[in-house]
Coordinates of C-alpha atoms in Angstrom, one line a residue:
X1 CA -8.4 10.8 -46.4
X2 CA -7.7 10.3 -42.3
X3 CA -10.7 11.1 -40.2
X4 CA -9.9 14.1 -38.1
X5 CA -11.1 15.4 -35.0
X6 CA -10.9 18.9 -34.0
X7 CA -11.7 19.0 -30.6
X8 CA -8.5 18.9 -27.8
X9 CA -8.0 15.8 -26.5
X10 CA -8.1 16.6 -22.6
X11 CA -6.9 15.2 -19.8
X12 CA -8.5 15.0 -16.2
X13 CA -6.2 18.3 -14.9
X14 CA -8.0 20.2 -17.8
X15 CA -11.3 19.7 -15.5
X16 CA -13.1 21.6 -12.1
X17 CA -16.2 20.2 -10.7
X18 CA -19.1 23.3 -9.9
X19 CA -20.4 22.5 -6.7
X20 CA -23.7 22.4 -6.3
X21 CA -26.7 21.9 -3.7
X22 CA -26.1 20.1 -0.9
X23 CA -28.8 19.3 1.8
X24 CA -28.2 18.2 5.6
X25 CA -27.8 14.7 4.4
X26 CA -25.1 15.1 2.2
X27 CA -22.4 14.6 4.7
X28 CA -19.7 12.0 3.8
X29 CA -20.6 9.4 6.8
X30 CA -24.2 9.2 4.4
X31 CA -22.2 8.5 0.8
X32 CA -21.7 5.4 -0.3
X33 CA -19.4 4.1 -2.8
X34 CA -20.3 0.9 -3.8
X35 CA -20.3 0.0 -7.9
X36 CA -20.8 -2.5 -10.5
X37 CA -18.1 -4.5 -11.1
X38 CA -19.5 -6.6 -14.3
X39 CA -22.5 -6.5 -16.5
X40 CA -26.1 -6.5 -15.7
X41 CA -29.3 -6.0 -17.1
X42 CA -31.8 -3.9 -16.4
X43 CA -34.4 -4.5 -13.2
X44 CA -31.5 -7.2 -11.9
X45 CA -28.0 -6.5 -9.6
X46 CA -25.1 -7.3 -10.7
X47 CA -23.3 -10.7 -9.4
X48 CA -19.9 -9.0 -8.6
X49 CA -20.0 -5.3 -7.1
X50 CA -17.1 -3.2 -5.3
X51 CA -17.2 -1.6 -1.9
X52 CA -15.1 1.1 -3.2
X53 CA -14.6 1.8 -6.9
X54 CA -11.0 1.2 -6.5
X55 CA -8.8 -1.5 -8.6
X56 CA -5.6 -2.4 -9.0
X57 CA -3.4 -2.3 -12.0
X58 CA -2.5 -6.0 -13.6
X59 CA 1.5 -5.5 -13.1
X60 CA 4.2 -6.8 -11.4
X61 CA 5.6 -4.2 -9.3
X62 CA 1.7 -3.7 -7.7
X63 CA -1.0 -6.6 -7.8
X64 CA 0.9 -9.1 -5.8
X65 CA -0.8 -11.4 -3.2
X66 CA -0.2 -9.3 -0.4
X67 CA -1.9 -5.8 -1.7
X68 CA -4.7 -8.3 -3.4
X69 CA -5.7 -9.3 0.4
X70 CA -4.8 -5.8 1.7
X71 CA -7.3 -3.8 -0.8
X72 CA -10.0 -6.5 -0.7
X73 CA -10.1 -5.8 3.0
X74 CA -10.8 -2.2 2.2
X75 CA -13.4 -2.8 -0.5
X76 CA -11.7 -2.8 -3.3
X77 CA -10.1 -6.0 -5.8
X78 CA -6.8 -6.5 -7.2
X79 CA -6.1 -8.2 -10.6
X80 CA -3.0 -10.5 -10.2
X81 CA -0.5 -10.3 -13.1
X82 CA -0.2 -12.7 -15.9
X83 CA 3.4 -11.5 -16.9
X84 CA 4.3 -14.9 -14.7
X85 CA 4.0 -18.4 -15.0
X86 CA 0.3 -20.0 -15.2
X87 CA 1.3 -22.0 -12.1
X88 CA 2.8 -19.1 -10.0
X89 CA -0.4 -17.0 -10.9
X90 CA -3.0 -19.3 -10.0
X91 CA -0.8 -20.3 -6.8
X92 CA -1.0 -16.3 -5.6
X93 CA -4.8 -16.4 -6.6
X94 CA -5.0 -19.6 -3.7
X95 CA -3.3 -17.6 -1.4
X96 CA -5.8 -14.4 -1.2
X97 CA -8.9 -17.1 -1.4
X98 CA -7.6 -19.1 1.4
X99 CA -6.4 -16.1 3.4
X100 CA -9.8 -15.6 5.1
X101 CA -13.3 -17.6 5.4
X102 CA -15.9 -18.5 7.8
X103 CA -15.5 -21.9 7.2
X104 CA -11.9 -22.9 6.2
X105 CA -10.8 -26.0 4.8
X106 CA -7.9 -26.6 6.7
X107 CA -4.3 -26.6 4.6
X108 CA -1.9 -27.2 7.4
X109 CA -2.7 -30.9 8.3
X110 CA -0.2 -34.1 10.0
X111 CA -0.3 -36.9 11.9
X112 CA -0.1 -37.8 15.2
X113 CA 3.5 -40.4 14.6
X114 CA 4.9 -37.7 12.8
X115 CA 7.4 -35.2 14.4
X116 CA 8.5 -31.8 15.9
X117 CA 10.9 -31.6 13.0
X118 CA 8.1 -32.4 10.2
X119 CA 5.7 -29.7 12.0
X120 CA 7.9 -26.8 11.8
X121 CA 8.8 -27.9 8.0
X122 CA 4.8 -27.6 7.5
X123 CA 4.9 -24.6 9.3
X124 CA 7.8 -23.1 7.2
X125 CA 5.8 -24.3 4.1
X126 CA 2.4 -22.7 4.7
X127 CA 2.9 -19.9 7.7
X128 CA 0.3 -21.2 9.0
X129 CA 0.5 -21.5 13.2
X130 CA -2.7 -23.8 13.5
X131 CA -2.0 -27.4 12.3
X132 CA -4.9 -30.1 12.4
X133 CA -3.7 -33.6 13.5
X134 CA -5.7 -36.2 11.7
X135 CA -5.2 -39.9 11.1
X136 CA -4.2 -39.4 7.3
X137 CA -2.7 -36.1 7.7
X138 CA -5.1 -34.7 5.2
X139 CA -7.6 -31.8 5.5
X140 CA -10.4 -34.2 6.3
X141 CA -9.1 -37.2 8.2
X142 CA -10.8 -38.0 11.5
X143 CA -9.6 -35.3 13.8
X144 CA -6.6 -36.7 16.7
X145 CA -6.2 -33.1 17.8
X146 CA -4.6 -29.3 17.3
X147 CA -1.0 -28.1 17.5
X148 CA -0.9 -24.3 17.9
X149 CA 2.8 -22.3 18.9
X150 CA 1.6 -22.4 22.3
X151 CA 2.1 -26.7 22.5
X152 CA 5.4 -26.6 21.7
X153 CA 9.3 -24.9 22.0
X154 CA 11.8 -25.9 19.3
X155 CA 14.6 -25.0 21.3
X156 CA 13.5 -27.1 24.8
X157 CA 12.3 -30.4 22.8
X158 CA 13.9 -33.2 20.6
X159 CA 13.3 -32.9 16.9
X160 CA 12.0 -36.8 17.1
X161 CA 9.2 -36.1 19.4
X162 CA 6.2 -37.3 18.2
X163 CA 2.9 -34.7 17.4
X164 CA 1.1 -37.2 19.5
X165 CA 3.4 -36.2 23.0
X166 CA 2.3 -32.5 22.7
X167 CA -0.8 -31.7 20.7
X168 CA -4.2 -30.8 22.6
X169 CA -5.8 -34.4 21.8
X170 CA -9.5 -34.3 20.9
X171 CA -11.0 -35.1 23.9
X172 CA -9.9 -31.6 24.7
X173 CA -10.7 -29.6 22.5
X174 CA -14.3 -28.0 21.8
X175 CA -15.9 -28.3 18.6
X176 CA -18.7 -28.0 16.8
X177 CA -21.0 -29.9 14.3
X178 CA -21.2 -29.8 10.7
X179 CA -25.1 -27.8 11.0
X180 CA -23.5 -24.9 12.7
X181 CA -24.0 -21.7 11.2
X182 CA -20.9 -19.1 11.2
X183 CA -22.8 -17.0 13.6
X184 CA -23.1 -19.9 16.0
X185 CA -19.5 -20.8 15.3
X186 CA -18.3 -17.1 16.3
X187 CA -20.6 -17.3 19.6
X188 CA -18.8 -20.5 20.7
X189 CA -15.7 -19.2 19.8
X190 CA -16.2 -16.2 22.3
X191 CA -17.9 -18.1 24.9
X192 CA -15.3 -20.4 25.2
X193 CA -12.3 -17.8 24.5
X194 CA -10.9 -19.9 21.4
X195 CA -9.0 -18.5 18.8
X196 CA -10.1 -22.3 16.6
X197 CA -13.3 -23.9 16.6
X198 CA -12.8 -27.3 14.9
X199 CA -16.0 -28.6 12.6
X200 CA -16.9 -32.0 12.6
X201 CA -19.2 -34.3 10.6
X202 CA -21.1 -37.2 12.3
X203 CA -17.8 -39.6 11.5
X204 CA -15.8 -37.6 13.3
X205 CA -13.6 -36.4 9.9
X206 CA -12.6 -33.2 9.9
X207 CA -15.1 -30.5 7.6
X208 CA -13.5 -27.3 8.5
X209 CA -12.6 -24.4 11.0
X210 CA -13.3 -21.3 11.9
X211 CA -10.9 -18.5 13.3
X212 CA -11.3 -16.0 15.5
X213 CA -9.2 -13.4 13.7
X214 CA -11.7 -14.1 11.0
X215 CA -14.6 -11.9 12.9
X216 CA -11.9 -9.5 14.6
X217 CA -11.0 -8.7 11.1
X218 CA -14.4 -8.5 9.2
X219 CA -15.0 -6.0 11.7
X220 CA -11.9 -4.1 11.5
X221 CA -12.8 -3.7 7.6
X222 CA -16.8 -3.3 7.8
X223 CA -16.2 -2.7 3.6
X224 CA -14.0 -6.4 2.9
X225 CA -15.0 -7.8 -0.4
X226 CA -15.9 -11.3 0.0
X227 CA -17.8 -14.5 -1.7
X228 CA -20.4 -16.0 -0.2
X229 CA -18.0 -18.5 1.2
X230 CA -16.9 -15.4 3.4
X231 CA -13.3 -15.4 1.4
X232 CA -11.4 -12.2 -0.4
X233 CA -12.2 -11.5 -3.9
X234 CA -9.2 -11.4 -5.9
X235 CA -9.3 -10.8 -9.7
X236 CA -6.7 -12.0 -12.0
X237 CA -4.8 -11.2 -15.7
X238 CA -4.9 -12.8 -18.9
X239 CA -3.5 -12.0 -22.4
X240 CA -4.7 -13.4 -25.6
X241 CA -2.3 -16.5 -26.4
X242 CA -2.1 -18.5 -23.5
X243 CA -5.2 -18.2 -22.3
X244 CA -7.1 -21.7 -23.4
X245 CA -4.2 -22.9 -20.7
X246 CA -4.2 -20.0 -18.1
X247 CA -7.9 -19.4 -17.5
X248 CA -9.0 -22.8 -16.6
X249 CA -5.7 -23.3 -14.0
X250 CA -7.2 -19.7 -12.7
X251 CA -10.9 -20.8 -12.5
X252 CA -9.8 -23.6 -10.7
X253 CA -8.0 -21.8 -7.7
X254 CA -10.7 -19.9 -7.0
X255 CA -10.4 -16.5 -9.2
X256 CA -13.5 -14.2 -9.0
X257 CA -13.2 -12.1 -12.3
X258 CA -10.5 -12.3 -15.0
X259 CA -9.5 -9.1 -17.3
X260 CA -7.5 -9.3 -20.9
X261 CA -4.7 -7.5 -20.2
X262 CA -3.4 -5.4 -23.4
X263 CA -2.2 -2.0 -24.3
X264 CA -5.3 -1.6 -26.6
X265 CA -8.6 -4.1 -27.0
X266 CA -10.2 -3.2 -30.3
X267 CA -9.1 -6.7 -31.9
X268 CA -10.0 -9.9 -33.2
X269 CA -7.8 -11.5 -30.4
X270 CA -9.7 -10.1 -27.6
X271 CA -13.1 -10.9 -29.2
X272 CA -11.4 -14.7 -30.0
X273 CA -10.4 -14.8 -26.3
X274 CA -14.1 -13.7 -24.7
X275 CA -15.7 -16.2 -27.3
X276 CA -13.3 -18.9 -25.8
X277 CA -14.0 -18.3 -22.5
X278 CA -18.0 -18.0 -23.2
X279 CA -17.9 -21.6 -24.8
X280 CA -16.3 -23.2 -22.2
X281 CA -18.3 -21.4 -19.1
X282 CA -21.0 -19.6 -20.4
X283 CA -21.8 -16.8 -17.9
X284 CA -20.2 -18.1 -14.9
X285 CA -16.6 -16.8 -15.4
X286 CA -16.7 -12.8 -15.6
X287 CA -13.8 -11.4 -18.2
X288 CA -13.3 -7.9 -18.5
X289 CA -11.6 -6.5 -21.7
X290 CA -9.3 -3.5 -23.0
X291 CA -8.3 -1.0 -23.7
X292 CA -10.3 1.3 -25.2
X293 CA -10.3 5.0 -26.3
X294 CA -13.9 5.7 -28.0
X295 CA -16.7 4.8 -29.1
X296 CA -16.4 2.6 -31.1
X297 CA -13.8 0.9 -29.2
X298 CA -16.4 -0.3 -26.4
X299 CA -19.2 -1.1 -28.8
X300 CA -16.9 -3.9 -30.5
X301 CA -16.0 -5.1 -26.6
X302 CA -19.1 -4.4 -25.6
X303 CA -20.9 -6.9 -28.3
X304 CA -18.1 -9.5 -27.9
X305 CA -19.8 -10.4 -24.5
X306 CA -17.2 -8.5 -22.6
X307 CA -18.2 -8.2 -18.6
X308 CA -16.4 -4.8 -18.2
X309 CA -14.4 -2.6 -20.3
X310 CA -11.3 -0.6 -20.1
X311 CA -10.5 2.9 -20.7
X312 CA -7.3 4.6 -21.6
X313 CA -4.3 4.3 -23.6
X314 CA -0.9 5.9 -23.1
X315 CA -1.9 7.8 -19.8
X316 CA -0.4 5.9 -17.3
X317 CA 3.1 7.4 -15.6
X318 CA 5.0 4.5 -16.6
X319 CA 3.5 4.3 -19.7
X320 CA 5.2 5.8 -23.4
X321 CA 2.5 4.6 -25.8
X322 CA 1.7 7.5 -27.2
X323 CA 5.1 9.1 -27.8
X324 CA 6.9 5.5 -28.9
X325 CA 3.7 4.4 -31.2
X326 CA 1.6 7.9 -31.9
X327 CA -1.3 6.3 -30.7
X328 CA -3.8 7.2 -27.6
X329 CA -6.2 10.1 -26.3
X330 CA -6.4 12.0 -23.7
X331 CA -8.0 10.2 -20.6
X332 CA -10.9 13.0 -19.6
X333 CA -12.3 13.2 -23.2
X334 CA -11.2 9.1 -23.8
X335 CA -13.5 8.5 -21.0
X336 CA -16.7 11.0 -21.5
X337 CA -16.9 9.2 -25.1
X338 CA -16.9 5.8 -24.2
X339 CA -19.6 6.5 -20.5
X340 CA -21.6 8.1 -23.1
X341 CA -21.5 5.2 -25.3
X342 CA -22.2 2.9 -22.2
X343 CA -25.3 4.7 -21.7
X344 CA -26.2 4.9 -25.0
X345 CA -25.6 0.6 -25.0
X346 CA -27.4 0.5 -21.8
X347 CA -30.4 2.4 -23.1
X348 CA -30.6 0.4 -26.7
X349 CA -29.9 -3.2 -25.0
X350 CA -31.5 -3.1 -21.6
X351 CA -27.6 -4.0 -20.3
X352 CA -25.3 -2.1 -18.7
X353 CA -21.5 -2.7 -19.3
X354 CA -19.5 -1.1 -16.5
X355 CA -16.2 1.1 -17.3
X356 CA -12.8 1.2 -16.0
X357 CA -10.5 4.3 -16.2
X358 CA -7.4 3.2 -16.5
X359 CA -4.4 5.6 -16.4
X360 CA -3.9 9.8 -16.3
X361 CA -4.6 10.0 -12.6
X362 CA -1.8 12.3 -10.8
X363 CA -4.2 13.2 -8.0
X364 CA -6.8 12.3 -5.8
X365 CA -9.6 14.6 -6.9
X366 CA -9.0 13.1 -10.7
X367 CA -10.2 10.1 -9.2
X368 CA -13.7 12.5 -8.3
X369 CA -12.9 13.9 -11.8
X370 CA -13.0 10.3 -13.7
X371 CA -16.1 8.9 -11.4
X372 CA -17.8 12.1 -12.2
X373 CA -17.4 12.1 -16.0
X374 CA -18.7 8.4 -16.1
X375 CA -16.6 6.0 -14.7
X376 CA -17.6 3.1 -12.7
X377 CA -14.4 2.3 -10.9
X378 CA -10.6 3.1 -11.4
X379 CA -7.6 1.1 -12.0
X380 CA -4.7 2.5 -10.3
X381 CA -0.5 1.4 -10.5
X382 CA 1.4 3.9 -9.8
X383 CA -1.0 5.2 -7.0
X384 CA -1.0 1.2 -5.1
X385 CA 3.1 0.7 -6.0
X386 CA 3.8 3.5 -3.3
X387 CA 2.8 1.1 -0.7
X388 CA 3.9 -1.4 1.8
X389 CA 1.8 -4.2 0.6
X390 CA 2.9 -3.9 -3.3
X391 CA 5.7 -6.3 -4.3
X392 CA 8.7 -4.4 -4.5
X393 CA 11.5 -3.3 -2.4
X394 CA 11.4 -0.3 -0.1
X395 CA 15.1 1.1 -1.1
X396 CA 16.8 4.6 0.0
X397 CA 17.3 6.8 -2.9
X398 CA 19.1 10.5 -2.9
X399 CA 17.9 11.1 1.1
X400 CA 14.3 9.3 0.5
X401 CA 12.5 5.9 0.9
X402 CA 11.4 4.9 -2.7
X403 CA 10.1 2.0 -4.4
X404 CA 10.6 0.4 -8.0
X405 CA 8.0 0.7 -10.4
X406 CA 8.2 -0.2 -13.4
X407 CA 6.1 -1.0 -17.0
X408 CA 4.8 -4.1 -18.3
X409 CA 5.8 -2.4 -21.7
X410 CA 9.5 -2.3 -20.2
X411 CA 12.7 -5.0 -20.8
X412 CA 12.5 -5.4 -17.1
X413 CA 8.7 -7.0 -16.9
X414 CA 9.9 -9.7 -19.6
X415 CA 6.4 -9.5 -20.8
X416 CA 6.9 -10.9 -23.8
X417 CA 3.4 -12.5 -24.7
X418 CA 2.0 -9.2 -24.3
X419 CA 4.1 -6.6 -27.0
X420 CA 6.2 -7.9 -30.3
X421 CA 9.3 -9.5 -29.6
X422 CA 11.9 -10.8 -31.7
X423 CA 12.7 -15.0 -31.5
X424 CA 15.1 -14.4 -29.0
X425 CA 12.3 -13.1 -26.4
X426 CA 13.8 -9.5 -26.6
X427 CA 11.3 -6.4 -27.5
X428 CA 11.7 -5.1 -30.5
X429 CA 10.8 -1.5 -28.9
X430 CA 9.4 -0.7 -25.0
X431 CA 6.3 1.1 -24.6
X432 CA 6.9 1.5 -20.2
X433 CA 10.0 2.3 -18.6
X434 CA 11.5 1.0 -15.1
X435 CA 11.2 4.2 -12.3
X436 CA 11.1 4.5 -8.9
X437 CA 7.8 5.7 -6.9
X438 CA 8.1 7.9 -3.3
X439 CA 7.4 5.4 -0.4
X440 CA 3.9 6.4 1.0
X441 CA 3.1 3.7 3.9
X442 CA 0.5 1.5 4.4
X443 CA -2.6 1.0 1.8
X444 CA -5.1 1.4 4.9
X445 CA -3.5 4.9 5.8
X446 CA -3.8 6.0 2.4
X447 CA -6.8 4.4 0.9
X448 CA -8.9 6.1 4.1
X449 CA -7.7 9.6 3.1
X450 CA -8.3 9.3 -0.7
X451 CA -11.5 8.1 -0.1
X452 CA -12.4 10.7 2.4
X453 CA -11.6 13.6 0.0
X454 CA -13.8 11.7 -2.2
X455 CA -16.7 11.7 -0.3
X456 CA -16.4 14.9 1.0
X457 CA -16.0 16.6 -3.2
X458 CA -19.2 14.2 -3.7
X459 CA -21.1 15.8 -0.9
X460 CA -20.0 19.3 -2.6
X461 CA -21.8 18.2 -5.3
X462 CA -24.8 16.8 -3.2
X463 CA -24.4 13.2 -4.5
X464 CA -24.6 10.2 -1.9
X465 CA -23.2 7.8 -4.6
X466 CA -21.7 7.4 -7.6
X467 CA -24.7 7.0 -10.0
X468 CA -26.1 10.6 -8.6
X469 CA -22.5 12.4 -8.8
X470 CA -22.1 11.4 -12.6
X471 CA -26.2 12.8 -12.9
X472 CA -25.4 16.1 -10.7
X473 CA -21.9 16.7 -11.6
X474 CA -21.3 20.1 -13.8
X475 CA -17.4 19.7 -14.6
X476 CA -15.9 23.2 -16.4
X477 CA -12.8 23.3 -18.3
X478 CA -9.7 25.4 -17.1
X479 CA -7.4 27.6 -18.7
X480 CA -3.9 27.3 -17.9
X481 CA -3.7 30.2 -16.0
X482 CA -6.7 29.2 -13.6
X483 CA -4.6 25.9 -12.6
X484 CA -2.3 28.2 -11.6
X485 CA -4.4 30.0 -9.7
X486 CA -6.0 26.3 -7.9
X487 CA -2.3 26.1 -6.2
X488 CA -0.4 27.6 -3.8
X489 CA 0.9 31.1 -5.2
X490 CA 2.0 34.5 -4.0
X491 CA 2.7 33.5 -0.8
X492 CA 6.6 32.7 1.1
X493 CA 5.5 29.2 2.8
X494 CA 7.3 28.4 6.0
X495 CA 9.7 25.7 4.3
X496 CA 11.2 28.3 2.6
X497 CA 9.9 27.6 -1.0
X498 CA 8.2 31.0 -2.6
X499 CA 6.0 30.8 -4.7
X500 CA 4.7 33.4 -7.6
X501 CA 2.6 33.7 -10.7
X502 CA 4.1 33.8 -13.6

């Protein structure tokens, strides 16, 4: 006979926090949000943390290059889609590591007999403005001299002239030497009003440079997630058939953390895909896995070595899991099971395996909600697709900016490594659907504001970081009628729109 459970499964609008003591520190310039991104045990840190528990969601319509080096700037990581080629993924995973360093290996390099016409083809090719001259036009040929946007006009010179007739030769320029640290590198750099500081070894071959906009920006984002190296962190997707191909090409460009990406986790193939990865590097590459719904669920994960798990099935807005297969739970009481069967773990094994909530989040304060009831950070797609920096299109729908959005369970995402599908690379049945998203701006604009209601619910609670919100936090559950009663009602607001209980 089926197991049954009798309990409601919840979701996150089915919660209110109870506020509770809150002294004069507990002011949200004093909270801090930083979490555990992968494993640890206990008495040691964990190698990869956030600066905001903030993820995005491995889909195509959201973790593209350009919101992976956006959110890293704020604090939080993005997990590149796999529902692409193994070349194209691992080429966007280049592009947020070599978007900012202290020291960066130069990738826009030529030589001095080469011309105006081949420089703005580099240029065109890598965006970049800065181009080292060398003798072998490679990244560490001895240095000839720079070519910036300032040495040159396309439209007032000959395509044929030569790098040599307008870069700024070496004897020129000011460098520094291979010993230099970055904070040295960023006081020349000021003294001498550069915006590139060339570093040289004692051949004179080229090591590296440093940028100015590097430090304007670092402080600009006093939260960016970086290596050691000083570059983004960028995460990345993986499913359970290609990966003996797709991880290595990932750990080669550069990829921080990798993450299984499936509609559910408690399988063979998941446990076949950490064991592959643990052979080949041991510890050193860091794989979340998912998704999970219970307890039982994250145990399974949990013993198969994965680094972090996922919660939630069938909650996201794109997502028709549960009505299409029958399958799921509700993401509030998914997600107090499995926190207090990470504790549990934790307690029994000395190691603590963060969690990911993944999906059911309509509002900002569920994000409060799901940190509250145990999460460790949040993965977010609908929330990140509403912004400039995701992949899509901004279009003008019915009177209003919108952009596409759509499932990696849906025909359109082609996913077809991921869900059954027939010979003919058609799926049998979707589990997401293709939608549009209202336009919201920029990720800065609306990170700041989420984050600020946050903190400020946290300091209700007289937390100053996550690990004492999830011990103070009292959460009640809420009739119908009393959600009612949280919104706007009774009143005639000035837009014209009255509202009434019912």
């Amino acid at each position: 006979m089926a197991t049954y459970i009798d309990t409601p499964s919840r979701t996150f609008n089915e919660y209110l926090l109870i506020p509770g003591y809150s002294s004069r520190e507990c002011t949200p310039d004093n909270v801090t949000l930083t979490t555990p991104l992968v494993r640890y045990r206990k008495g040691e840190e964990p190698e990869l943390a956030l600066n905001i528990p903030l993820v995005s969601a491995i889909m195509q319509s959201v973790s593209g290059e350009r919101l992976a080096i956006a959110l890293a700037k704020e604090g939080g990581l993005s997990f590149i889609y796999s529902s692409q080629s193994i070349e194209e993924q691992a080429q966007m995973v280049r592009k947020v590591k070599m978007h900012k360093a202290g020291f960066v290996t130069s990738d826009s390099n030529i030589k001095a007999d080469q011309t105006l016409a081949d420089l703005v083809a580099l240029k065109e090719r890598t965006g970049h403005s800065t181009v080292a001259v060398t003798d072998d036009g490679s990244a560490h040929g001895t240095l000839l001299g720079i070519v910036t946007s300032r040495d040159y006009r396309v439209h007032r010179m000959s395509a044929d002239t030569p790098v040599s007739a307008f870069m700024t030769p070496f004897k020129d320029l000011v460098w520094a030497p291979q010993s230099i640290t970055l904070t040295e590198a960023n006081d020349l750099i000021w003294d001498h009003k550069l915006n590139t500081l060339p570093i040289i070894d004692a051949e004179g071959k080229l090591v590296s440079l440093v940028f100015r906009k590097d430090y304007d920006s670092h402080k600009e984002h006093p939260l960016e997630l970086h290596d050691k190296a000083k570059r983004l962190l960028v995460g990345a997707g993986i499913n359970t058939h290609d990966y003996a191909q797709r991880v290595p090409a990932l750990v080669e460009s550069g990829c921080d953390v990798l993450c299984i990406d499936s509609s559910e986790g408690f399988t063979q193939w998941q446990a076949d895909t950490i064991a592959f990865i643990r052979e080949q590097y041991g510890q050193r590459v860091k794989v979340g896995a998912g998704n999970v719904v219970d307890r039982a669920g994250f145990r399974f994960l949990a013993d198969s070595g994965a680094d972090f798990i996922k919660v939630g099935i069938g909650g996201g807005s794109i997502c028709i899991t549960r009505e299409t297969k029958g399958i799921g739970r509700g993401q509030a009481s998914a997600l107090i099971e499995v926190a207090a069967a990470r504790d549990e773990y934790y307690e029994e094994t000395g190691i603590y395996v963060p969690i990911c909530s993944d999906g059911g989040i309509v509002h900002d304060h569920h994000m409060t909600l799901a940190l509250a009831m145990g999460a460790d950070f949040i993965m977010l797609g609908r929330y990140f697709a509403r912004f400039d920096e995701s992949p899509t299109n901004r279009i003008f729908v019915n009177g209003t900016y919108m952009k596409e959005y759509w499932g990696e369970g849906s025909n359109r995402a082609r996913n077809w490594q991921r869900y059954t599908a027939t010979a003919e690379k058609k799926l049998v049945f979707e589990e997401g659907v293709d939608s549009y998203v209202p336009y919201a701006g920029s990720l800065r604009d609306n990170v700041g504001v989420t984050l600020a209601k946050v903190r400020s619910t946290m300091c209700n609670c007289g937390a100053l970081n996550l690990a004492e919100l999830r011990e103070k936090a009292t959460l009640t559950v809420v009739s119908s009628t009393s959600i009612v009663e949280g919104g706007v009602h009774d009143v005639v607001q000035k837009d014209g729109h009255t509202f009434s209980t019912p």
